[in-house]
Amino acid sequence: MTAFECTLCGKCCMHAGSELIEVEKRLTSRDYLCRQKIVGGTFRARVEERFLDAFSDTSENDAHPSWCPFLRGLPGEEGKYVCTVHDSRPLVCRSYVCCAMRIFAGDGREVGKVKGRRSLVTEDDALARCWEESVVPLTTDDDIVWRTEVAGVLGRAGYRVEAYE
């Protein structure tokens, strides 16, 4: 199993950000008192020095009120986003798993992801059919055994699987 490597797509913080984090008060030019909306409690977020310039640009966040207040686009890198408070992000963000597994076709294209514990996200009809016929019926509750079995099933069908810790 390999370690998950973030692609900086920002989707995790675009879809659930404002539902999870609310800025209650600006404490200094870099420090904010924030509330964790779902789990409760507060935390102190500190904008990292290296992201101060990106953080000062609020245009994208103003246009997308559902985004996390600390998500910013990387200047000069279209489609790349960063958490400007990554080192001080709350536990709910630290424990978030973007995907447990990525699935690639024989030509190397990513054609699917396993989100959450065992939910396939794909637009590839052949992969969806293979998943329904051969993966859904797997009965083990042990996640390590399940990932191994899934990699075998999908490998025999011509896919390559990257499973993450």
Coordinates of N, CA, C and O in Angstrom, one line a residue:
M1 N 0.8 -1.2 0.0 CA 0.0 0.0 0.0 C 0.9 1.2 0.0 O 1.9 1.3 0.7
T2 N 0.5 2.2 -0.8 CA 1.3 3.5 -0.8 C 0.6 4.6 0.0 O -0.6 4.5 0.3
A3 N 1.3 5.6 0.3 CA 0.8 6.7 1.0 C 0.0 7.6 0.0 O 0.4 7.7 -1.1
F4 N -1.1 8.1 0.5 CA -1.9 9.0 -0.4 C -1.1 10.2 -0.7 O -0.5 10.8 0.2
E5 N -1.2 10.7 -2.0 CA -0.5 11.9 -2.4 C -1.6 12.8 -2.9 O -2.3 12.6 -3.9
C6 N -1.7 14.0 -2.3 CA -2.7 15.0 -2.6 C -2.3 15.6 -4.0 O -1.2 15.9 -4.2
T7 N -3.3 15.7 -4.8 CA -3.1 16.3 -6.2 C -3.4 17.8 -6.2 O -3.4 18.5 -7.2
L8 N -3.8 18.4 -5.0 CA -4.1 19.8 -4.9 C -5.4 20.2 -5.7 O -5.5 21.3 -6.1
C9 N -6.3 19.3 -5.9 CA -7.5 19.6 -6.6 C -8.4 20.5 -5.8 O -9.3 21.2 -6.4
G10 N -8.4 20.4 -4.5 CA -9.2 21.3 -3.6 C -10.6 20.8 -3.4 O -11.4 21.5 -2.7
K11 N -11.0 19.8 -4.1 CA -12.4 19.3 -4.0 C -12.9 19.0 -2.6 O -14.0 19.3 -2.3
C12 N -12.0 18.5 -1.8 CA -12.4 18.2 -0.4 C -12.8 19.5 0.4 O -13.8 19.4 1.1
C13 N -12.2 20.6 0.1 CA -12.5 21.8 0.8 C -13.5 22.7 0.1 O -14.0 23.7 0.6
M14 N -13.8 22.4 -1.2 CA -14.8 23.1 -1.9 C -16.2 22.7 -1.6 O -17.1 23.5 -1.6
H15 N -16.3 21.4 -1.3 CA -17.7 20.9 -1.1 C -18.1 20.8 0.3 O -19.3 20.8 0.6
A16 N -17.2 20.7 1.3 CA -17.6 20.6 2.7 C -17.1 21.7 3.6 O -17.4 21.8 4.7
G17 N -16.2 22.5 3.0 CA -15.5 23.5 3.8 C -16.4 24.4 4.7 O -16.2 24.4 6.0
S18 N -17.3 25.1 4.2 CA -18.1 26.0 5.0 C -19.1 25.3 5.9 O -19.6 25.9 6.9
E19 N -19.3 24.0 5.6 CA -20.2 23.3 6.5 C -19.4 22.8 7.7 O -20.0 22.4 8.7
L20 N -18.1 22.8 7.6 CA -17.3 22.3 8.7 C -16.7 23.4 9.6 O -16.5 23.2 10.8
I21 N -16.3 24.5 8.9 CA -15.5 25.5 9.6 C -16.1 26.9 9.4 O -16.5 27.3 8.3
E22 N -16.2 27.6 10.5 CA -16.7 29.0 10.5 C -15.7 29.8 11.2 O -15.3 29.5 12.4
V23 N -15.3 30.9 10.6 CA -14.4 31.9 11.3 C -15.3 32.7 12.2 O -16.2 33.4 11.8
E24 N -14.9 32.7 13.5 CA -15.7 33.5 14.5 C -15.0 34.8 14.7 O -15.7 35.8 14.9
K25 N -13.7 34.9 14.7 CA -13.0 36.1 15.0 C -11.6 36.1 14.5 O -10.9 35.2 14.5
R26 N -11.2 37.3 13.9 CA -9.8 37.5 13.5 C -9.1 38.0 14.7 O -9.4 38.9 15.4
L27 N -8.0 37.2 15.1 CA -7.3 37.5 16.3 C -6.0 38.4 16.0 O -5.7 39.3 16.7
T28 N -5.3 38.1 14.9 CA -4.2 38.9 14.4 C -4.3 38.9 12.9 O -5.2 38.3 12.3
S29 N -3.3 39.4 12.2 CA -3.3 39.4 10.8 C -3.2 38.0 10.2 O -3.6 37.7 9.1
R30 N -2.8 37.0 11.0 CA -2.6 35.6 10.5 C -3.4 34.6 11.3 O -3.5 33.4 11.0
D31 N -3.9 35.0 12.5 CA -4.6 34.0 13.4 C -6.1 34.3 13.5 O -6.5 35.4 13.6
Y32 N -6.8 33.2 13.5 CA -8.3 33.2 13.5 C -8.8 32.2 14.5 O -8.3 31.1 14.7
L33 N -9.8 32.6 15.3 CA -10.6 31.7 16.1 C -11.7 31.2 15.3 O -12.5 31.9 14.7
C34 N -11.8 29.9 15.2 CA -12.7 29.2 14.3 C -13.6 28.2 15.1 O -13.1 27.7 16.1
R35 N -14.8 27.9 14.6 CA -15.7 27.0 15.2 C -15.8 25.8 14.3 O -15.9 25.9 13.1
Q36 N -15.7 24.6 14.8 CA -16.0 23.3 14.1 C -17.5 23.1 14.2 O -18.0 22.8 15.2
K37 N -18.2 23.3 13.1 CA -19.6 23.4 13.1 C -20.3 22.0 13.4 O -21.3 22.0 14.1
I38 N -19.7 20.9 12.9 CA -20.4 19.6 13.1 C -20.0 19.0 14.5 O -20.8 18.6 15.2
V39 N -18.7 19.0 14.8 CA -18.3 18.3 16.0 C -18.2 19.2 17.2 O -18.0 18.8 18.3
G40 N -18.4 20.5 17.0 CA -18.4 21.5 18.0 C -17.0 21.9 18.5 O -16.0 21.3 18.0
G41 N -16.9 22.9 19.3 CA -15.6 23.3 19.8 C -14.9 24.3 18.9 O -15.4 24.5 17.7
T42 N -13.9 24.9 19.4 CA -13.2 25.9 18.6 C -11.7 25.5 18.5 O -11.2 24.6 19.2
F43 N -11.1 26.2 17.5 CA -9.6 25.9 17.3 C -9.1 27.2 16.8 O -9.8 28.1 16.3
R44 N -7.8 27.4 16.9 CA -7.1 28.5 16.4 C -6.4 28.2 15.1 O -5.6 27.2 15.0
A45 N -6.7 28.9 14.0 CA -6.1 28.6 12.7 C -5.1 29.7 12.5 O -5.4 30.9 12.7
R46 N -3.9 29.3 12.0 CA -2.9 30.3 11.7 C -2.5 30.1 10.2 O -2.1 29.1 9.8
V47 N -2.7 31.2 9.4 CA -2.3 31.2 8.0 C -0.8 31.1 8.0 O 0.0 31.9 8.6
E48 N -0.3 30.1 7.2 CA 1.1 29.9 7.1 C 1.8 31.0 6.3 O 1.3 31.5 5.3
E49 N 3.0 31.3 6.7 CA 3.8 32.4 6.1 C 3.9 32.3 4.6 O 3.7 33.2 3.8
R50 N 4.1 31.0 4.1 CA 4.3 30.8 2.7 C 3.0 31.0 1.9 O 3.1 31.1 0.6
F51 N 1.9 31.1 2.6 CA 0.6 31.3 1.9 C -0.1 32.6 2.1 O -1.2 32.8 1.7
L52 N 0.6 33.5 2.7 CA 0.1 34.8 3.0 C -0.4 35.6 1.8 O -1.5 36.1 1.8
D53 N 0.4 35.6 0.7 CA 0.0 36.2 -0.5 C -1.3 35.6 -1.1 O -2.2 36.3 -1.5
A54 N -1.3 34.3 -1.2 CA -2.5 33.6 -1.7 C -3.7 33.8 -0.8 O -4.8 34.1 -1.3
F55 N -3.5 33.9 0.5 CA -4.6 34.0 1.4 C -5.2 35.4 1.3 O -6.5 35.6 1.4
S56 N -4.4 36.4 1.0 CA -5.0 37.8 0.9 C -5.9 38.0 -0.3 O -6.7 38.9 -0.4
D57 N -5.8 37.0 -1.3 CA -6.7 37.1 -2.5 C -8.0 36.3 -2.1 O -8.0 35.1 -2.1
T58 N -9.1 37.0 -1.9 CA -10.3 36.3 -1.5 C -11.3 36.2 -2.6 O -12.5 35.8 -2.4
S59 N -10.9 36.6 -3.8 CA -11.9 36.7 -4.9 C -12.6 35.4 -5.2 O -13.8 35.3 -5.4
E60 N -11.8 34.3 -5.2 CA -12.5 33.0 -5.5 C -13.4 32.5 -4.4 O -14.5 32.0 -4.6
N61 N -13.0 32.8 -3.1 CA -13.8 32.4 -2.0 C -15.1 33.2 -1.9 O -16.1 32.7 -1.6
D62 N -15.0 34.5 -2.3 CA -16.2 35.3 -2.3 C -17.2 34.8 -3.3 O -18.4 34.9 -3.1
A63 N -16.6 34.3 -4.4 CA -17.5 33.8 -5.5 C -18.1 32.4 -5.2 O -19.0 32.0 -5.8
H64 N -17.5 31.7 -4.2 CA -17.9 30.4 -3.8 C -18.0 30.3 -2.3 O -17.2 29.8 -1.6
P65 N -19.2 30.7 -1.8 CA -19.4 30.8 -0.3 C -19.4 29.4 0.3 O -19.2 29.3 1.6
S66 N -19.5 28.3 -0.4 CA -19.5 27.0 0.2 C -18.1 26.5 0.5 O -17.9 25.5 1.2
W67 N -17.1 27.2 -0.1 CA -15.7 26.7 0.1 C -15.2 27.0 1.6 O -15.7 27.9 2.3
C68 N -14.3 26.3 2.0 CA -13.6 26.5 3.3 C -13.0 27.9 3.2 O -12.4 28.3 2.2
P69 N -13.1 28.7 4.3 CA -12.6 30.0 4.3 C -11.1 30.1 4.1 O -10.5 31.2 3.9
F70 N -10.4 29.0 4.3 CA -8.9 29.0 4.2 C -8.4 28.3 2.9 O -7.2 28.2 2.7
L71 N -9.3 27.9 2.0 CA -8.8 27.3 0.8 C -8.5 28.5 -0.2 O -9.3 29.4 -0.3
R72 N -7.4 28.3 -0.9 CA -7.0 29.3 -1.9 C -6.4 28.7 -3.1 O -5.7 27.6 -3.0
G73 N -6.6 29.3 -4.3 CA -5.9 28.8 -5.5 C -4.4 29.2 -5.4 O -4.1 30.3 -4.9
L74 N -3.6 28.4 -5.9 CA -2.2 28.7 -6.0 C -1.9 29.7 -7.2 O -2.3 29.4 -8.3
P75 N -1.4 30.8 -6.9 CA -1.1 31.8 -7.9 C -0.3 31.2 -9.1 O 0.7 30.6 -8.8
G76 N -0.8 31.4 -10.3 CA 0.0 30.9 -11.5 C -0.2 29.5 -11.8 O 0.4 28.9 -12.7
E77 N -1.0 28.7 -10.9 CA -1.1 27.3 -11.2 C -2.6 27.0 -11.2 O -3.3 26.7 -10.2
E78 N -3.2 27.1 -12.4 CA -4.6 26.9 -12.7 C -5.1 25.5 -12.2 O -4.4 24.5 -12.5
G79 N -6.1 25.5 -11.4 CA -6.7 24.3 -10.9 C -6.0 23.6 -9.7 O -6.3 22.5 -9.4
K80 N -5.0 24.3 -9.1 CA -4.3 23.8 -8.0 C -4.7 24.7 -6.8 O -4.7 25.9 -6.8
Y81 N -5.0 24.0 -5.7 CA -5.5 24.7 -4.5 C -4.8 24.2 -3.2 O -4.3 23.1 -3.2
V82 N -4.7 25.1 -2.2 CA -4.0 24.8 -1.0 C -4.8 25.2 0.2 O -5.6 26.1 0.2
C83 N -4.6 24.4 1.3 CA -5.1 24.8 2.6 C -4.1 25.8 3.2 O -2.9 25.4 3.5
T84 N -4.4 27.0 3.4 CA -3.5 28.0 3.9 C -3.2 27.9 5.4 O -2.3 28.5 5.9
V85 N -4.0 27.0 6.1 CA -3.8 26.8 7.5 C -3.5 25.3 7.7 O -3.8 24.8 8.8
H86 N -2.9 24.6 6.8 CA -2.7 23.2 6.8 C -2.0 22.7 8.1 O -2.5 21.7 8.7
D87 N -1.0 23.4 8.6 CA -0.4 23.0 9.9 C -1.2 23.2 11.1 O -1.0 22.5 12.1
S88 N -2.2 24.0 11.1 CA -3.1 24.2 12.2 C -4.5 23.8 12.0 O -5.4 24.2 12.7
R89 N -4.8 23.1 10.9 CA -6.1 22.6 10.6 C -6.7 21.7 11.7 O -5.9 21.1 12.4
P90 N -8.0 21.7 11.8 CA -8.6 20.9 12.9 C -8.6 19.4 12.6 O -8.3 19.0 11.5
L91 N -8.9 18.6 13.7 CA -8.9 17.2 13.6 C -9.8 16.7 12.5 O -9.5 15.7 11.8
V92 N -11.0 17.3 12.3 CA -11.9 16.9 11.3 C -11.3 16.9 9.9 O -11.5 16.1 9.1
C93 N -10.4 17.9 9.7 CA -9.7 18.0 8.4 C -8.6 17.0 8.3 O -8.3 16.4 7.3
R94 N -7.9 16.9 9.5 CA -6.7 15.9 9.5 C -7.1 14.5 9.3 O -6.4 13.7 8.7
S95 N -8.3 14.1 9.7 CA -8.8 12.8 9.6 C -9.5 12.5 8.3 O -9.9 11.3 8.0
Y96 N -9.8 13.5 7.5 CA -10.5 13.3 6.2 C -9.7 12.5 5.3 O -8.5 12.7 5.1
V97 N -10.3 11.5 4.6 CA -9.7 10.7 3.6 C -10.3 11.0 2.3 O -11.5 10.7 2.1
C98 N -9.6 11.6 1.4 CA -10.1 12.0 0.1 C -10.5 10.7 -0.7 O -11.6 10.6 -1.2
C99 N -9.7 9.7 -0.7 CA -10.0 8.5 -1.4 C -9.2 7.4 -0.8 O -8.0 7.6 -0.4
A100 N -9.7 6.2 -0.7 CA -9.0 5.1 -0.2 C -8.3 4.3 -1.3 O -7.4 3.5 -1.0
M101 N -8.7 4.5 -2.5 CA -8.2 3.8 -3.6 C -8.4 4.5 -4.9 O -9.4 5.1 -5.1
R102 N -7.4 4.5 -5.8 CA -7.6 5.0 -7.2 C -7.5 3.8 -8.1 O -6.7 3.0 -7.9
I103 N -8.3 3.9 -9.2 CA -8.3 2.8 -10.1 C -8.0 3.3 -11.5 O -8.5 4.3 -11.9
F104 N -7.0 2.7 -12.2 CA -6.5 3.1 -13.4 C -6.8 2.1 -14.5 O -6.7 0.9 -14.3
A105 N -7.1 2.6 -15.7 CA -7.3 1.7 -16.9 C -5.9 1.3 -17.4 O -4.9 1.8 -16.9
G106 N -5.9 0.3 -18.3 CA -4.7 -0.2 -18.9 C -3.8 0.9 -19.5 O -2.6 0.7 -19.5
D107 N -4.4 2.0 -20.0 CA -3.6 3.0 -20.6 C -3.1 4.1 -19.6 O -2.5 5.1 -20.0
G108 N -3.4 3.8 -18.3 CA -2.9 4.7 -17.3 C -3.8 5.8 -16.8 O -3.6 6.5 -15.9
R109 N -5.0 6.0 -17.5 CA -6.0 7.0 -17.1 C -6.7 6.6 -15.8 O -7.0 5.4 -15.6
E110 N -6.8 7.5 -14.9 CA -7.6 7.3 -13.7 C -9.1 7.2 -14.1 O -9.6 8.1 -14.8
V111 N -9.7 6.0 -13.8 CA -11.1 5.8 -14.2 C -12.1 5.7 -13.1 O -13.3 5.6 -13.2
G112 N -11.5 5.7 -11.8 CA -12.4 5.5 -10.7 C -11.7 5.8 -9.4 O -10.4 5.7 -9.3
K113 N -12.4 6.0 -8.3 CA -11.9 6.2 -7.0 C -12.8 5.5 -6.0 O -14.0 5.4 -6.3
V114 N -12.3 5.0 -4.9 CA -13.1 4.5 -3.9 C -13.1 5.6 -2.8 O -12.0 5.9 -2.2
K115 N -14.2 6.1 -2.5 CA -14.4 7.2 -1.5 C -14.9 6.5 -0.2 O -15.6 5.5 -0.3
G116 N -14.7 7.2 0.9 CA -15.2 6.7 2.1 C -14.6 5.3 2.4 O -13.4 5.1 2.1
R117 N -15.4 4.4 2.8 CA -14.8 3.1 3.1 C -14.8 2.2 1.9 O -13.8 1.6 1.5
R118 N -15.9 2.1 1.1 CA -16.0 1.2 0.0 C -16.9 1.7 -1.1 O -17.5 0.9 -1.8
S119 N -17.0 3.0 -1.3 CA -18.0 3.5 -2.4 C -17.2 3.9 -3.6 O -16.3 4.8 -3.6
L120 N -17.6 3.3 -4.7 CA -16.9 3.5 -6.0 C -17.5 4.8 -6.6 O -18.7 5.0 -6.7
V121 N -16.7 5.7 -7.1 CA -17.1 6.8 -7.9 C -16.4 6.7 -9.3 O -15.2 6.7 -9.4
T122 N -17.2 6.5 -10.3 CA -16.7 6.4 -11.7 C -17.7 6.8 -12.7 O -18.9 6.7 -12.4
E123 N -17.2 7.1 -13.9 CA -18.1 7.4 -15.0 C -17.8 6.3 -16.1 O -18.4 6.4 -17.2
D124 N -16.9 5.4 -15.8 CA -16.5 4.3 -16.7 C -17.5 3.1 -16.5 O -17.6 2.5 -15.5
D125 N -18.3 2.9 -17.6 CA -19.4 1.9 -17.5 C -18.8 0.5 -17.3 O -19.4 -0.3 -16.5
A126 N -17.7 0.2 -17.9 CA -17.1 -1.2 -17.8 C -16.6 -1.4 -16.3 O -16.9 -2.5 -15.7
L127 N -16.0 -0.4 -15.7 CA -15.6 -0.5 -14.3 C -16.8 -0.6 -13.4 O -16.8 -1.4 -12.5
A128 N -17.8 0.2 -13.6 CA -19.0 0.1 -12.8 C -19.6 -1.3 -12.9 O -20.1 -1.8 -11.8
R129 N -19.7 -1.8 -14.1 CA -20.3 -3.2 -14.2 C -19.4 -4.2 -13.5 O -19.9 -5.1 -12.8
C130 N -18.1 -4.1 -13.7 CA -17.2 -5.1 -13.0 C -17.3 -5.0 -11.5 O -17.3 -6.0 -10.8
W131 N -17.4 -3.7 -11.0 CA -17.6 -3.5 -9.6 C -18.9 -4.2 -9.0 O -18.8 -4.9 -8.0
E132 N -20.0 -3.9 -9.7 CA -21.2 -4.5 -9.3 C -21.2 -6.0 -9.3 O -21.8 -6.6 -8.4
E133 N -20.7 -6.6 -10.4 CA -20.7 -8.0 -10.5 C -19.6 -8.7 -9.7 O -19.9 -9.8 -9.2
S134 N -18.5 -8.1 -9.5 CA -17.4 -8.9 -8.8 C -16.9 -8.3 -7.5 O -16.3 -9.1 -6.7
V135 N -17.1 -7.0 -7.2 CA -16.6 -6.5 -6.0 C -17.7 -6.4 -4.9 O -17.5 -6.8 -3.8
V136 N -18.9 -5.9 -5.3 CA -20.0 -5.8 -4.4 C -20.2 -7.1 -3.6 O -20.5 -7.1 -2.4
P137 N -20.2 -8.2 -4.3 CA -20.5 -9.5 -3.6 C -19.4 -9.9 -2.6 O -19.6 -10.9 -1.9
L138 N -18.2 -9.3 -2.6 CA -17.2 -9.7 -1.6 C -17.8 -9.5 -0.2 O -18.4 -8.5 0.1
T139 N -17.5 -10.5 0.6 CA -18.2 -10.5 1.9 C -17.3 -10.2 3.1 O -17.8 -10.0 4.2
T140 N -16.0 -10.0 3.0 CA -15.2 -9.8 4.1 C -15.4 -8.4 4.7 O -15.6 -7.4 4.0
D141 N -15.3 -8.4 6.1 CA -15.4 -7.1 6.8 C -14.0 -6.5 7.0 O -13.8 -5.3 7.4
D142 N -13.0 -7.3 6.9 CA -11.6 -6.9 7.1 C -11.1 -6.0 5.9 O -11.0 -6.5 4.8
D143 N -10.9 -4.8 6.2 CA -10.5 -3.8 5.1 C -9.2 -4.2 4.3 O -9.2 -4.0 3.1
I144 N -8.3 -4.7 5.0 CA -7.0 -5.1 4.4 C -7.2 -6.3 3.4 O -6.8 -6.2 2.3
V145 N -8.0 -7.2 3.9 CA -8.3 -8.4 3.0 C -9.1 -7.9 1.8 O -8.9 -8.3 0.7
W146 N -10.1 -7.0 2.1 CA -11.0 -6.5 1.1 C -10.2 -5.8 0.0 O -10.4 -6.1 -1.2
R147 N -9.3 -4.9 0.4 CA -8.5 -4.2 -0.6 C -7.7 -5.1 -1.4 O -7.5 -4.9 -2.7
T148 N -7.1 -6.2 -0.8 CA -6.3 -7.2 -1.6 C -7.2 -7.9 -2.6 O -6.8 -8.1 -3.7
E149 N -8.4 -8.3 -2.2 CA -9.3 -9.0 -3.0 C -9.8 -8.1 -4.2 O -9.8 -8.5 -5.3
V150 N -10.0 -6.8 -3.9 CA -10.5 -5.9 -4.9 C -9.3 -5.7 -5.9 O -9.6 -5.7 -7.1
A151 N -8.1 -5.5 -5.5 CA -7.0 -5.4 -6.4 C -6.9 -6.6 -7.3 O -6.6 -6.4 -8.5
G152 N -7.1 -7.8 -6.8 CA -7.0 -9.0 -7.6 C -8.1 -9.0 -8.6 O -7.9 -9.3 -9.8
V153 N -9.3 -8.7 -8.2 CA -10.5 -8.8 -9.1 C -10.3 -7.7 -10.2 O -10.5 -8.1 -11.4
L154 N -9.9 -6.5 -9.8 CA -9.8 -5.5 -10.9 C -8.6 -5.7 -11.7 O -8.6 -5.4 -12.9
G155 N -7.5 -6.3 -11.1 CA -6.3 -6.6 -11.9 C -6.6 -7.6 -13.0 O -6.1 -7.4 -14.1
R156 N -7.4 -8.6 -12.7 CA -7.7 -9.6 -13.7 C -8.6 -9.0 -14.8 O -8.7 -9.5 -15.9
A157 N -9.3 -7.9 -14.4 CA -10.2 -7.3 -15.4 C -9.4 -6.2 -16.2 O -10.0 -5.5 -17.0
G158 N -8.1 -6.1 -16.0 CA -7.3 -5.1 -16.7 C -7.1 -3.8 -16.1 O -6.5 -2.8 -16.7
Y159 N -7.4 -3.6 -14.8 CA -7.3 -2.3 -14.1 C -6.1 -2.4 -13.2 O -5.7 -3.5 -12.8
R160 N -5.5 -1.3 -12.9 CA -4.4 -1.2 -11.9 C -5.0 -0.4 -10.7 O -5.7 0.6 -10.9
V161 N -4.7 -0.8 -9.5 CA -5.3 -0.2 -8.3 C -4.2 0.3 -7.4 O -3.1 -0.3 -7.2
E162 N -4.4 1.5 -6.9 CA -3.5 2.1 -5.9 C -4.4 2.2 -4.7 O -5.3 3.0 -4.7
A163 N -4.0 1.5 -3.6 CA -4.7 1.6 -2.3 C -3.9 2.4 -1.4 O -2.7 2.3 -1.4
Y164 N -4.6 3.2 -0.6 CA -3.9 4.2 0.3 C -4.1 3.8 1.8 O -5.1 3.3 2.1
E165 N -3.1 4.2 2.6 CA -3.2 3.9 4.0 C -4.2 4.8 4.7 O -4.5 5.8 4.3

